[in-house]
Every structure is written in structure tokens, then in C-alpha cells.
Amino acid sequence: MIPELGQFSLILAFCLSIILGTLPIIGASRNNLLWMSLARPLTAGVFVFLAIGISILAYAFYVDDFSVQFVAQHSNTTLPLRYKLTAVWGGHEGSFLLWTFMMSGWMFAVAIFSKSMPLDFVARVLGVLGILTAAYILFMLATSNPFTRIVPLPPVDGVELNTALQDFGFIIHPPTLYMGYVGFSVVFAFAIAALLSGKLDAAWARWSRPWANAAWAILTIGIALGSWWAYYELGWGGWWAWDPVENPPLITWLFGTALIHSLAVTEKRGVFKSWTILLAILAFSGSLFGTFITRSGLLTSVHAFASDPTRGFFILAILGVAIGGSLLLFAFRAPLMKSEFGFEAVSREIFILINNVILVVAAASVFLGTVFPMVYQAITDDLLSIGPPYFNIVFLPLMVLLVLALGVGPISRWKKTSTTYLFQQLGKVALASIAIGVVLPLIITLEFSLIATAAVTLAAWLTLSMLKDLANKTANKSTRMLGLKALSLSYYGMQTAHFGVAVMLIGIALTSGFSTEKSVLLAPGESIDLGEYVFQLNGVTRVTGPNYIAQEAEISVAKGDRNVGLLFPQSRVYLASRTPSTEMAIDAGFFRDLFVTLGEEKGNSAWSMTIYVKPFIRWIWLGAIFMALGGLIAAGDKRYRRLRRRQLEQLQEGSAQPTVHNAGAGLQVNP
């Protein structure tokens, strides 16, 4: 009976979403205060009923209710409790329920934190989100019901959660990724609300900017967690594979990065209005595209869900209606989107526009490399693979140009900047960056690598230009501390995120240029040298886990006369499905990782294994943390919103006060 309550809660959430997607929007167009006021309570209702639904599904996993088909397919009695609860998003139906629940969470947050916005605008925003939520719930009920029963004879035990997903990384990676994904639906709703109202001034950008920054920061962490999880769980020693299912989050992130920069210009300068609206639509399109890729059945991947074509067509219909409708509305309102101010050919606006164009071209190149093999196969029925060489050749030069532009943009001035000024500010920075790029990798690795030199040069360029800009902005204050206090949170957020890019560049370059690996056969007592380290196999023992048996190797690692530590890689077999799995052992360090995977026994007690030394790989994810932190800091900046509020209050006070005219002097006074 309890699963039926879960399904009933989805039906109630769907009904409320339909009402939310109609009455408040109609009320806003007719200036009906009552209908507009329904938006917030309806949003709360949708959130509550979806929370009930996902809680009931989690409870079904907790009590091993194998009469629920989704539970039977992704859990069993031996699965540890932490994985039973997180198996809620271990398959298509549950993960899409989590997606929709997170959408309702963003909606609820907008309802709570939008008290200072005009009611008609909030009604339109929540109405658009209500329409999207209704479409998602209808998709669930029609094709992907997580509460479908197995009747009349449910199994005594379930199957198994995918063994690759029985890991801590899976507990946190999908929720974080989904939270970032659906966050861009909020910015999309703000953009559509602005188009519906016809008020395409800087106000909508000011209101949506914190939400865009927050969604971007969370998506950054989600992508980084996915990279980290694939690195240590899949056992291949890499951090990014250009997998067709990994690429859509990156496409969304690239559009989102362009969006947060464009929103800043629209808010502060009143320009790029149409471009910013279009980027909001594109970022949202990226999230729907990712959903289509993982749930259409077109791909087989550890990230993808087995699915039938009906689901793919349904999601494609949602994508087509949402994006097609928004682009038609965009075209209809295009004449209203005129810039309020002009700017010269060399200015901060131009450098941000260059930044945007590079990011959009990069997103388009990744999209093309991801989609073209699918289209080719659909037309010719032949397989075509586009791998890392294409993406590296196309993507990396664009990122070089982007980092160069990032170094110039903050130094330049709004409206107009002289090229002489830029050369004066950045000439020494460029020379120092080249020197650091040549010398630093040699000091660290005692080897020359063109890739490492180029990347460290770019990282130094970005970091030194940031420091130069910071020095310029605090130079006219009586003390540096006063100058630092005067700077806004959005500025500190920008600097923190750009520093994260520099840190990530160093990590990518040094781990790509100086990583070493060796596949070996070792018997107990034998050792192998790799770089500065000696790895010795001490022995292999049989261990038993809660739902698996494993062969566990003990490997001691030494560097010269110093013992570094012990590593314990495993070769597992999961009991329920008899699925083999490899559990890597990693000795993690700030400057390097030591990484060992255990293979099979080959005879004479010798075991196959692969050993890696990965310098600076942690800096990739450290850079992502700085970037996400920068986004969250920027999201907390209320400077422009407070300024606008004060201006409105002064305007209202001025219009309410009596005016005295002096006819002789032509003087107007507001006492």
C-alpha cells in the first residue's frame, strides 16, 4: 500500500504543477492578484508531494520491498544500507524522480527568496518552472514509473546494484550533478519570464544572476566529482575520457560559464541583452540534451541508463517544445532587446564578448563530436567513433585563447580602453609569465615538456594579471586593507574562480606530461621500480565483504630509504550477480598519487597489476573547488541589488513629496 501512496503523491504533484503552470501566468497577463498569489503556495505543494514520493521510494529500498520493480532491479538483501538508500538514483526511474524533486527544490527556493521581486515576475518564473515540472512528472507516470509493482509473485530477493555504483563517489556525484543541471532551469525561467513580460531591462539579469552563479558552482563540483569518481573507481588512471555521456554536462557548463559572464555585463552596463537571453536558453538546452543522451538508449555507458526508444522520443518532444517555443518567443521579442549604452572596439565588454564566443564555439565543437557519430550511425547503419584526438585538437586551442582573454579582460576598462594602457599594464606580466613557464616545470620535474611549459605559462599569465588588477584596484586607497575591504564579493568570486582555472591548468599539464605507468607480473617478495618509487608485493590474501569476496594484495611502497606506506588493491567478485570488479588502491598526496590496480593470478603465484605515478593530479580537482567557491562567493554579492533597491526607494519618496515651483527663477525644489 505504501508504494501506491508514492504514486499518488506524484499524481498530486502533477496536478498542482499543471495549475502552477497556468493560473499564475494568466494572472500576470491579466493583473489578477489572486491568481498570481497562488504561485508560491502551489510551488510549496509540488515540493512537498515530490519529497513524499522520493522518501517513499527510499523506504521501499530500506525495507527490501521487492514487489516494487525498481527496487527488485537495483537492490538485494545483502546490499549495504548506505547503497540501498542511494540506489534510489541507481537506475533510470529513481534518478529521474531525484531530478524532478531537485527541480521542485529550486522552485521552492525561488518562492522563498523572491520576496523583493515584483509579484507578476515571480508568478511568471514559477509558472514556467511549473510547466517544466509537469512535463517531467508526466514523463515519469507515462514511461518511467518508479512505483510499478511486480504482480502477482514478487521475487524473494532482488538483482544487484551496478557494482561500479557501489562506491562513495556514486553517493554524492549524481545528486550534485543533477542539482547543477536543473539549476539552469531557474535561469531559463527568469529569461522566459522577462520575454513574456516584455521588460527586458537589466532587472531580470540582476535577479537571475545569483541563481546562475549558484547553479554553475554546483555543476562545476558535480563534473569534478564525476571526474574524480571515474579516476579511482574505473581503474584506468585517467581523469577525463570524452565519453559521450560525460560531454553533455561539459556542454552545459560551457554555456553556463558564458552566461554568468554575460549576465554581469547586462546587469552593470545594460548591453548584451539578446545574447544573454539566448545563452540562458542554450544552457537549459544543454541540461535537457544530457537527459536525452543518458535516457534515450542510444548509448551504453556506466553513466547511461538502459532505456527504450519511447523514453527517448518523449524527452526529445519535451526538448523540442521547450526550446522551440522559447526561441520563437525570443524572436518575437527581439525588437525590444536594444542595448542602453555603446562601447568601443577595445573595452571590457569586447573582451567578455570574446570570452563568450570562445566558450560557445567550444561547446558547439563538443556537441558536434558527441552527436555526429549517432547521426552517422542512424543514416548509414555503420559505427563511427570520434575519440580524444578530435576533442583535444579542437578544444585545447580554444582554451588557450580563452585563458589569454581571461588575463586581459579584468585589466581593461568599461566602454573604452586604450591599447597603450593594456601594453603598459600587461607587458611585464607577459614576460614574467613566460619566464615562470619555462623555469618552474624544469625545477619541479627536471625534464622539459612543451605542454607543461605552455600550461604553466598560461597559469602564470592568469595569476599575475589577477594580482596586477588587484594592485590597481587598491592603489588609490590610503591603505591596502581599506582597498581590499572596498572590493565587492563578485570581484572576489571572479578572482577565486580564475585562480582555480590556473590551478587546474597546472594539474592538467603536469599530470598529462609527466605521468608514468607500468603493467607488470609480480610474485610475493618481488618488486618493481617506477620513477623514484619501489613497489613490492608482500602477499595476496582472501577477504570477505558484506556482499562480495575478494583477493587483496598488500604492496609496500618505498622512496629511497623512506617507507611511503602500504597499498591494498582488490580483485572482487560480487556474490549476488557473480560480477567481477577491481578496487584500486591509491596513496594520495598533494603533489602526486601512487595508484595500483590488481589483475588476475597468472600462475606461479604471480599477479598481474598496473602501477601509476600521477604527479599533481589532485590539482585538477583542487582547481575545480576554487572555481566553484568563486561562483558561490559571487552568488552572495548583493551590492547591485541593494543599490537598485535604494534607488527605487528614493524615487518613490521623491514622487510622494510635494513640489514647489519658483516661477521667477525657474527653480524646482523638493523640500
PDB file of C-alpha atoms in Angstrom, residues 4 39 62 93 109 190 208 343 364 370-371 388 430 467 474 561 569 576 590 618 641 654:
ATOM      1  CA  GLU A   4       0.769   3.344  -4.010  1.00  0.00           C
ATOM      2  CA  ALA A  39       2.275  30.667  -7.303  1.00  0.00           C
ATOM      3  CA  TYR A  62      15.221   0.277   3.126  1.00  0.00           C
ATOM      4  CA  GLU A  93      13.214   5.718 -12.875  1.00  0.00           C
ATOM      5  CA  ALA A 109      13.952  28.252  -3.097  1.00  0.00           C
ATOM      6  CA  PHE A 190      13.815  34.031 -15.456  1.00  0.00           C
ATOM      7  CA  SER A 208      18.747  35.824 -12.073  1.00  0.00           C
ATOM      8  CA  PHE A 343      31.207  50.646 -26.195  1.00  0.00           C
ATOM      9  CA  ALA A 364      29.456  23.579 -30.209  1.00  0.00           C
ATOM     10  CA  THR A 370      29.226  13.852 -29.410  1.00  0.00           C
ATOM     11  CA  VAL A 371      26.242  13.848 -31.759  1.00  0.00           C
ATOM     12  CA  PRO A 388      40.025  12.125 -27.695  1.00  0.00           C
ATOM     13  CA  ALA A 430      53.631  38.521 -20.127  1.00  0.00           C
ATOM     14  CA  LEU A 467      47.453  40.254  -8.959  1.00  0.00           C
ATOM     15  CA  THR A 474      43.618  49.051  -4.253  1.00  0.00           C
ATOM     16  CA  ASP A 561      65.374   4.727   2.305  1.00  0.00           C
ATOM     17  CA  PRO A 569      44.184  -3.180  -4.119  1.00  0.00           C
ATOM     18  CA  ALA A 576      24.546 -11.866  -5.957  1.00  0.00           C
ATOM     19  CA  PHE A 590      49.243  16.962  -2.666  1.00  0.00           C
ATOM     20  CA  ARG A 618      44.846  16.414  -7.318  1.00  0.00           C
ATOM     21  CA  ARG A 641      20.540  44.638  -5.817  1.00  0.00           C
ATOM     22  CA  GLY A 654      10.649  61.829  -4.315  1.00  0.00           C
TER      23      GLY A 654
END
